[in-house]
Amino acid sequence: MKFNVLGALEMVTDDGRSLELNTSKTGQVIALLLVRCRETVSSDTLLEELWGQRLPRSARTTLQTYVYHARQMFDRELPGQAGHEVLVTRPPGYAILADEELVDSKRFERLVREGKGLLDAGRPEDAMARLDEALAMWHGPAFSGMALGRVLSAHLTHLCEVRIRAINLRIEVLRRLGFYQELVPELSSLVAFHPLNEHFHAQLIEALYKTGRRADALRAYQQLRTVLDQELGVEPAPEIRRLQYEVLNHGRYDEDRPTRGVAPRDRFDVPWGLRAKAG
């Protein structure tokens, strides 16, 4: 069996059947135990996820009922493997004893780590294969359709940040391989979905310039400047202003030109240190 949380919460049995787990509080319990599979999740943490600070009087008894329903589901869907063997009571709480490789979010994070390691080792093609496999595992927003409490919301934020990291790594792979033409449509889409992510804008400006689309690169800069001014009342980061100046001057950097304290850098050294924020 396999469990998926990168999209709708579902279980895929060994015979290929896909069972979408319900999005009730029983589903919340299963989802939280899956993203921390093989770890003991305390009853207090589960209670916080389900009800926050507004605990009903019967909260602990109701939680036990949700666990019971989850075990019944495992009993029905996993012949020969009792529910109490999958979802175990382990003081001070509960744990799902599934192999981490059976949970898509765990496999996703492993593949991203491997992709980063391969890129650092100078193996961009192998890194691309890992990153493509990782990103293909997403079939919609994680925990799609579920009402999330504070604990699962934190896990969602973490998974989204790792996904942004995987996208950035894939962009770096394409840059190292010189595939700027392939980067343009992908970066255009990313900019549309993450309009405040300056990192993606910088990559798009560079890719457009590298493919001979200087006017489009300058328009991309102006679009970024406009959205930052309208949404946040700020200018683009110094590194991106410098990148725009280089596009204007065909890659030349005038060290005598005032740059508001921006230190000279190699040509088109895109600001990789900028924090990638989801727009």
CSV table of C-alpha atoms in Angstrom, one decimal:
chain,number,residue,atom,x,y,z
A,1,MET,CA,0.0,0.0,0.0
A,2,LYS,CA,1.0,3.6,-0.5
A,3,PHE,CA,-0.3,6.8,1.0
A,4,ASN,CA,-0.6,10.1,-0.8
A,5,VAL,CA,-0.9,13.6,0.7
A,6,LEU,CA,0.5,15.7,-2.2
A,7,GLY,CA,-3.0,16.3,-3.5
A,8,ALA,CA,-6.0,14.6,-2.1
A,9,LEU,CA,-5.4,12.3,0.9
A,10,GLU,CA,-5.6,8.8,-0.5
A,11,MET,CA,-4.4,5.2,0.0
A,12,VAL,CA,-3.3,3.1,-3.0
A,13,THR,CA,-3.6,-0.6,-2.2
A,14,ASP,CA,-1.2,-3.3,-3.5
A,15,ASP,CA,-3.7,-4.4,-6.2
A,16,GLY,CA,-3.9,-0.8,-7.5
A,17,ARG,CA,-7.1,0.4,-6.0
A,18,SER,CA,-7.2,4.0,-5.0
A,19,LEU,CA,-9.2,4.9,-1.9
A,20,GLU,CA,-9.7,8.6,-1.2
A,21,LEU,CA,-9.7,9.0,2.6
A,22,ASN,CA,-12.5,11.1,3.9
A,23,THR,CA,-11.8,14.7,4.7
A,24,SER,CA,-13.5,14.6,8.1
A,25,LYS,CA,-11.5,14.7,11.4
A,26,THR,CA,-10.7,11.0,11.0
A,27,GLY,CA,-8.9,12.1,7.8
A,28,GLN,CA,-7.1,14.8,9.7
A,29,VAL,CA,-5.8,12.3,12.2
A,30,ILE,CA,-4.6,10.0,9.5
A,31,ALA,CA,-2.9,12.8,7.6
A,32,LEU,CA,-1.0,14.1,10.6
A,33,LEU,CA,0.2,10.6,11.5
A,34,LEU,CA,1.3,10.0,7.9
A,35,VAL,CA,3.4,13.2,7.6
A,36,ARG,CA,5.1,12.1,10.8
A,37,CYS,CA,5.0,8.4,10.0
A,38,ARG,CA,6.9,6.1,12.4
A,39,GLU,CA,7.0,8.9,14.9
A,40,THR,CA,4.8,9.0,18.0
A,41,VAL,CA,2.3,11.9,17.7
A,42,SER,CA,1.0,12.8,21.2
A,43,SER,CA,-2.7,13.0,21.9
A,44,ASP,CA,-2.2,16.6,22.9
A,45,THR,CA,-0.8,17.4,19.4
A,46,LEU,CA,-3.7,15.6,17.7
A,47,LEU,CA,-6.2,17.4,19.9
A,48,GLU,CA,-4.6,20.8,19.0
A,49,GLU,CA,-4.9,19.9,15.3
A,50,LEU,CA,-8.5,18.9,15.6
A,51,TRP,CA,-9.9,21.6,17.8
A,52,GLY,CA,-7.2,24.2,18.6
A,53,GLN,CA,-7.9,25.9,21.9
A,54,ARG,CA,-11.6,25.1,21.8
A,55,LEU,CA,-11.6,21.5,23.1
A,56,PRO,CA,-15.0,19.9,23.7
A,57,ARG,CA,-15.4,18.1,27.0
A,58,SER,CA,-15.3,14.7,25.3
A,59,ALA,CA,-12.3,15.6,23.2
A,60,ARG,CA,-10.1,12.7,24.2
A,61,THR,CA,-12.9,10.1,24.0
A,62,THR,CA,-13.8,11.5,20.5
A,63,LEU,CA,-10.2,11.3,19.4
A,64,GLN,CA,-10.1,7.6,20.4
A,65,THR,CA,-13.2,7.1,18.3
A,66,TYR,CA,-11.5,8.7,15.3
A,67,VAL,CA,-8.5,6.4,15.8
A,68,TYR,CA,-10.9,3.4,16.0
A,69,HIS,CA,-12.6,4.4,12.7
A,70,ALA,CA,-9.2,4.7,11.1
A,71,ARG,CA,-8.2,1.2,12.2
A,72,GLN,CA,-11.5,-0.1,10.9
A,73,MET,CA,-10.7,1.4,7.5
A,74,PHE,CA,-7.3,-0.3,7.5
A,75,ASP,CA,-8.9,-3.6,8.5
A,76,ARG,CA,-11.3,-3.4,5.5
A,77,GLU,CA,-8.7,-2.2,2.9
A,78,LEU,CA,-5.7,-4.2,4.0
A,79,PRO,CA,-6.7,-7.9,4.1
A,80,GLY,CA,-4.4,-9.9,6.3
A,81,GLN,CA,-3.0,-6.8,8.1
A,82,ALA,CA,-5.0,-5.8,11.2
A,83,GLY,CA,-5.6,-2.1,11.7
A,84,HIS,CA,-3.9,-2.1,15.0
A,85,GLU,CA,-0.7,-3.2,13.3
A,86,VAL,CA,-0.7,-0.2,11.0
A,87,LEU,CA,-2.0,2.5,13.5
A,88,VAL,CA,-0.6,1.7,16.9
A,89,THR,CA,-1.1,3.1,20.3
A,90,ARG,CA,2.2,4.4,21.6
A,91,PRO,CA,2.1,6.5,24.7
A,92,PRO,CA,1.7,9.4,24.9
A,93,GLY,CA,-0.2,9.1,21.6
A,94,TYR,CA,-0.3,7.2,18.3
A,95,ALA,CA,1.8,6.3,15.3
A,96,ILE,CA,1.4,4.9,11.8
A,97,LEU,CA,4.1,2.3,11.2
A,98,ALA,CA,4.3,2.6,7.5
A,99,ASP,CA,7.7,2.6,5.7
A,100,GLU,CA,8.5,6.2,4.9
A,101,GLU,CA,8.9,5.2,1.2
A,102,LEU,CA,5.2,4.4,1.2
A,103,VAL,CA,4.3,8.0,2.0
A,104,ASP,CA,4.6,10.4,-1.0
A,105,SER,CA,5.6,13.4,1.0
A,106,LYS,CA,8.5,11.5,2.5
A,107,ARG,CA,9.7,10.2,-0.9
A,108,PHE,CA,9.4,13.7,-2.3
A,109,GLU,CA,11.7,15.2,0.4
A,110,ARG,CA,14.2,12.4,-0.1
A,111,LEU,CA,14.3,12.9,-3.9
A,112,VAL,CA,14.8,16.7,-3.5
A,113,ARG,CA,17.8,16.0,-1.1
A,114,GLU,CA,19.3,13.6,-3.6
A,115,GLY,CA,18.8,16.1,-6.4
A,116,LYS,CA,20.6,18.7,-4.4
A,117,GLY,CA,23.5,16.3,-3.6
A,118,LEU,CA,23.8,15.3,-7.3
A,119,LEU,CA,23.9,18.9,-8.4
A,120,ASP,CA,26.6,19.8,-5.9
A,121,ALA,CA,28.5,16.7,-7.1
A,122,GLY,CA,28.5,18.1,-10.7
A,123,ARG,CA,25.9,15.6,-12.1
A,124,PRO,CA,23.2,17.9,-13.4
A,125,GLU,CA,21.5,15.3,-15.6
A,126,ASP,CA,21.1,12.9,-12.7
A,127,ALA,CA,19.9,15.8,-10.5
A,128,MET,CA,17.3,16.7,-13.1
A,129,ALA,CA,15.9,13.1,-13.1
A,130,ARG,CA,15.5,13.2,-9.3
A,131,LEU,CA,13.9,16.6,-9.3
A,132,ASP,CA,11.5,15.8,-12.1
A,133,GLU,CA,10.4,12.7,-10.3
A,134,ALA,CA,9.9,14.6,-7.1
A,135,LEU,CA,7.9,17.4,-8.7
A,136,ALA,CA,5.7,15.0,-10.7
A,137,MET,CA,4.4,13.6,-7.4
A,138,TRP,CA,2.3,16.7,-6.7
A,139,HIS,CA,-1.3,16.3,-8.0
A,140,GLY,CA,-2.7,19.4,-6.5
A,141,PRO,CA,-2.3,21.3,-3.2
A,142,ALA,CA,-1.2,19.0,-0.3
A,143,PHE,CA,-4.1,17.8,1.8
A,144,SER,CA,-6.5,19.0,-0.9
A,145,GLY,CA,-10.0,19.4,0.3
A,146,MET,CA,-9.3,19.0,4.0
A,147,ALA,CA,-9.9,21.5,6.7
A,148,LEU,CA,-6.5,22.0,8.3
A,149,GLY,CA,-5.7,22.9,11.9
A,150,ARG,CA,-2.5,24.7,13.1
A,151,VAL,CA,-0.3,21.6,13.1
A,152,LEU,CA,-1.1,20.4,9.6
A,153,SER,CA,-1.0,24.0,8.3
A,154,ALA,CA,2.6,24.1,9.5
A,155,HIS,CA,3.4,20.9,7.6
A,156,LEU,CA,1.7,22.3,4.5
A,157,THR,CA,3.9,25.4,4.7
A,158,HIS,CA,7.0,23.2,5.0
A,159,LEU,CA,6.1,21.1,2.0
A,160,CYS,CA,5.4,24.1,-0.1
A,161,GLU,CA,8.8,25.6,0.8
A,162,VAL,CA,10.5,22.3,-0.1
A,163,ARG,CA,8.6,22.3,-3.4
A,164,ILE,CA,9.8,25.9,-4.1
A,165,ARG,CA,13.3,24.7,-3.3
A,166,ALA,CA,13.0,21.8,-5.8
A,167,ILE,CA,11.8,24.2,-8.5
A,168,ASN,CA,14.7,26.5,-7.8
A,169,LEU,CA,17.1,23.6,-8.0
A,170,ARG,CA,15.6,22.5,-11.3
A,171,ILE,CA,16.0,26.0,-12.7
A,172,GLU,CA,19.7,25.9,-11.7
A,173,VAL,CA,20.1,22.6,-13.5
A,174,LEU,CA,18.7,24.1,-16.7
A,175,ARG,CA,20.9,27.1,-16.3
A,176,ARG,CA,24.0,25.0,-15.9
A,177,LEU,CA,23.1,23.0,-19.0
A,178,GLY,CA,22.5,26.2,-20.9
A,179,PHE,CA,18.8,25.4,-21.6
A,180,TYR,CA,17.6,29.1,-21.4
A,181,GLN,CA,15.0,28.6,-24.1
A,182,GLU,CA,13.3,25.9,-22.1
A,183,LEU,CA,13.4,28.1,-19.0
A,184,VAL,CA,11.3,30.9,-20.4
A,185,PRO,CA,7.8,29.3,-20.5
A,186,GLU,CA,8.4,27.7,-17.1
A,187,LEU,CA,9.6,30.9,-15.5
A,188,SER,CA,6.8,32.9,-17.1
A,189,SER,CA,4.3,30.5,-15.4
A,190,LEU,CA,6.1,30.7,-12.1
A,191,VAL,CA,6.1,34.5,-12.1
A,192,ALA,CA,2.4,34.5,-12.8
A,193,PHE,CA,1.7,32.2,-9.8
A,194,HIS,CA,4.3,33.8,-7.5
A,195,PRO,CA,4.2,37.5,-8.5
A,196,LEU,CA,6.2,38.6,-5.4
A,197,ASN,CA,9.0,36.1,-5.7
A,198,GLU,CA,11.9,38.2,-6.9
A,199,HIS,CA,14.0,35.2,-7.4
A,200,PHE,CA,11.8,33.8,-10.2
A,201,HIS,CA,11.6,37.3,-11.8
A,202,ALA,CA,15.4,37.5,-11.8
A,203,GLN,CA,15.7,34.1,-13.5
A,204,LEU,CA,13.1,35.1,-16.1
A,205,ILE,CA,14.9,38.4,-16.9
A,206,GLU,CA,18.2,36.5,-17.4
A,207,ALA,CA,16.6,33.8,-19.5
A,208,LEU,CA,14.9,36.3,-21.8
A,209,TYR,CA,18.2,38.2,-22.3
A,210,LYS,CA,20.2,35.0,-22.9
A,211,THR,CA,17.7,34.0,-25.6
A,212,GLY,CA,18.0,37.3,-27.4
A,213,ARG,CA,14.8,38.8,-26.1
A,214,ARG,CA,16.3,42.0,-24.6
A,215,ALA,CA,13.1,44.1,-24.9
A,216,ASP,CA,11.1,41.3,-23.2
A,217,ALA,CA,13.7,41.1,-20.4
A,218,LEU,CA,13.3,44.9,-19.8
A,219,ARG,CA,9.5,44.6,-19.8
A,220,ALA,CA,9.8,41.7,-17.3
A,221,TYR,CA,11.8,44.0,-15.0
A,222,GLN,CA,9.2,46.8,-15.3
A,223,GLN,CA,6.4,44.3,-14.5
A,224,LEU,CA,8.3,43.3,-11.3
A,225,ARG,CA,8.9,46.9,-10.3
A,226,THR,CA,5.2,47.7,-10.8
A,227,VAL,CA,3.9,44.8,-8.8
A,228,LEU,CA,6.4,45.4,-5.9
A,229,ASP,CA,5.4,49.1,-5.8
A,230,GLN,CA,1.7,48.4,-5.9
A,231,GLU,CA,1.7,45.5,-3.4
A,232,LEU,CA,4.5,46.5,-1.0
A,233,GLY,CA,5.7,50.0,-1.9
A,234,VAL,CA,9.3,48.9,-2.4
A,235,GLU,CA,11.8,48.8,-5.2
A,236,PRO,CA,13.3,45.5,-6.6
A,237,ALA,CA,16.3,44.2,-4.7
A,238,PRO,CA,19.7,45.8,-5.5
A,239,GLU,CA,20.9,42.7,-7.4
A,240,ILE,CA,17.9,42.8,-9.7
A,241,ARG,CA,18.3,46.5,-10.4
A,242,ARG,CA,21.9,45.7,-11.3
A,243,LEU,CA,20.7,42.9,-13.6
A,244,GLN,CA,18.4,45.4,-15.3
A,245,TYR,CA,21.3,47.8,-15.8
A,246,GLU,CA,23.4,45.0,-17.4
A,247,VAL,CA,20.5,44.2,-19.8
A,248,LEU,CA,20.3,47.8,-20.8
A,249,ASN,CA,24.1,47.9,-21.4
A,250,HIS,CA,24.4,44.5,-23.1
A,251,GLY,CA,26.0,42.8,-20.2
A,252,ARG,CA,28.5,45.5,-19.3
A,253,TYR,CA,28.7,46.8,-15.7
A,254,ASP,CA,30.0,50.3,-15.2
A,255,GLU,CA,31.8,50.3,-11.9
A,256,ASP,CA,31.9,54.1,-11.9
A,257,ARG,CA,28.1,54.4,-12.1
A,258,PRO,CA,26.4,55.0,-8.7
A,259,THR,CA,24.6,51.8,-7.7
A,260,ARG,CA,23.2,52.6,-4.2
A,261,GLY,CA,25.8,50.5,-2.5
A,262,VAL,CA,25.6,47.4,-4.7
A,263,ALA,CA,29.0,45.7,-5.0
A,264,PRO,CA,30.2,44.7,-8.5
A,265,ARG,CA,29.7,41.0,-9.3
A,266,ASP,CA,30.4,38.8,-12.3
A,267,ARG,CA,28.1,39.3,-15.3
A,268,PHE,CA,24.7,37.8,-14.8
A,269,ASP,CA,25.4,36.4,-11.4
A,270,VAL,CA,21.7,36.1,-10.6
A,271,PRO,CA,20.9,36.8,-6.9
A,272,TRP,CA,20.6,33.1,-5.8
A,273,GLY,CA,20.7,34.2,-2.2
A,274,LEU,CA,17.3,35.9,-2.4
A,275,ARG,CA,14.8,34.2,-0.3
A,276,ALA,CA,12.3,32.3,-2.5
A,277,LYS,CA,8.8,33.3,-1.3
A,278,ALA,CA,5.5,31.9,-2.6
A,279,GLY,CA,3.6,34.9,-3.9
